[in-house]
XYZ file of C-alpha atoms in Angstrom:
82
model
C -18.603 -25.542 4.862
C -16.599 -22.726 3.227
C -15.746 -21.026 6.714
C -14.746 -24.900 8.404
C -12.158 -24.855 5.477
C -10.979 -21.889 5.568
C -10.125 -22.610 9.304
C -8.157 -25.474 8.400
C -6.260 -23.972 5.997
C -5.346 -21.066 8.104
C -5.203 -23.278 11.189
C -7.732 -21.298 13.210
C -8.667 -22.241 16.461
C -12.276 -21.451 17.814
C -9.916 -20.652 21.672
C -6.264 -19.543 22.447
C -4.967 -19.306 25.367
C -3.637 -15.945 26.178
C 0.555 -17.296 25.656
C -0.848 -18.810 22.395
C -2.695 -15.115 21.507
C 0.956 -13.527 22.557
C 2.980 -16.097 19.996
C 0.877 -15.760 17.245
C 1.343 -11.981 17.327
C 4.695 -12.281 17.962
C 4.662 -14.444 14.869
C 2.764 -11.982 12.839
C 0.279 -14.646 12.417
C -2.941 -12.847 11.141
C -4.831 -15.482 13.222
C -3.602 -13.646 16.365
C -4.506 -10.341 15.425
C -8.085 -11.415 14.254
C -8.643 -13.183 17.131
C -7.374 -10.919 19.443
C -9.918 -8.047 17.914
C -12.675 -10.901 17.743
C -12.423 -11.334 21.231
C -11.476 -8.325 23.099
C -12.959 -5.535 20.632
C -17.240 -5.800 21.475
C -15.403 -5.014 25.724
C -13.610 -2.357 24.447
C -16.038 -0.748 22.147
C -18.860 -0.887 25.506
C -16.641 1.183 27.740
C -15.563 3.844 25.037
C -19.353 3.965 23.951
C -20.005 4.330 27.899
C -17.179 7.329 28.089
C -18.163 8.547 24.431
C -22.038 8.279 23.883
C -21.435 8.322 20.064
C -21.606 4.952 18.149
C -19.260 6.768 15.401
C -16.688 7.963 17.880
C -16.617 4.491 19.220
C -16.126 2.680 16.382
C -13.162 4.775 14.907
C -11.268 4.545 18.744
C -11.179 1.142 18.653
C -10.342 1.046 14.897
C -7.595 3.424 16.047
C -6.666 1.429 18.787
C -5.954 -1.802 17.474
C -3.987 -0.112 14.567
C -1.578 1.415 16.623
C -1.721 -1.363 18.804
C -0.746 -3.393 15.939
C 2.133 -0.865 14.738
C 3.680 -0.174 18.083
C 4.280 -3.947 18.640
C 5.989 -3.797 15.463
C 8.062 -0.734 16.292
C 8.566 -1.620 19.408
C 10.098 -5.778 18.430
C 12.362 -3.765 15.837
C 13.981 -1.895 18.447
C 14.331 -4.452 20.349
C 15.992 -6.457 17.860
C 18.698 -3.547 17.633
């Protein structure tokens, strides 16, 4: 009940389309970002655990990842707002 709320209140959908993933982030819309991790992360994390063999390792690349991910899109919209 709590989580069906909390949904509607932050409008989250259950599916976005990839443009709709792109606006939201472009938005700075939290719902993006979690969704894009959500979604794309357990992928990620099987080929670095593949390259890595360390559960640890793995888990702090794409921790790493989707921070600088996060920070370079920022960076790189402020420039390009110059």
């Amino acid at each position: 009940v709590i989580l069906v709320y909390l949904k509607q209140i932050f409008n989250y959908k259950e599916k976005y389309s990839e443009e709709e993933i792109v606006l939201l982030i472009k938005q700075h819309n939290e719902n993006g970002f979690h969704y894009l991790y959500e979604n794309y992360a357990s992928a990620l994390y099987g080929v670095i655990l593949r390259i890595t063999h360390s559960k640890e390792a793995s888990e702090e690349v794409i921790q790493d990842t989707f921070l600088k991910s996060t920070k370079r899109y920022v960076l790189l919209e402020n420039f390009l707002a110059r």
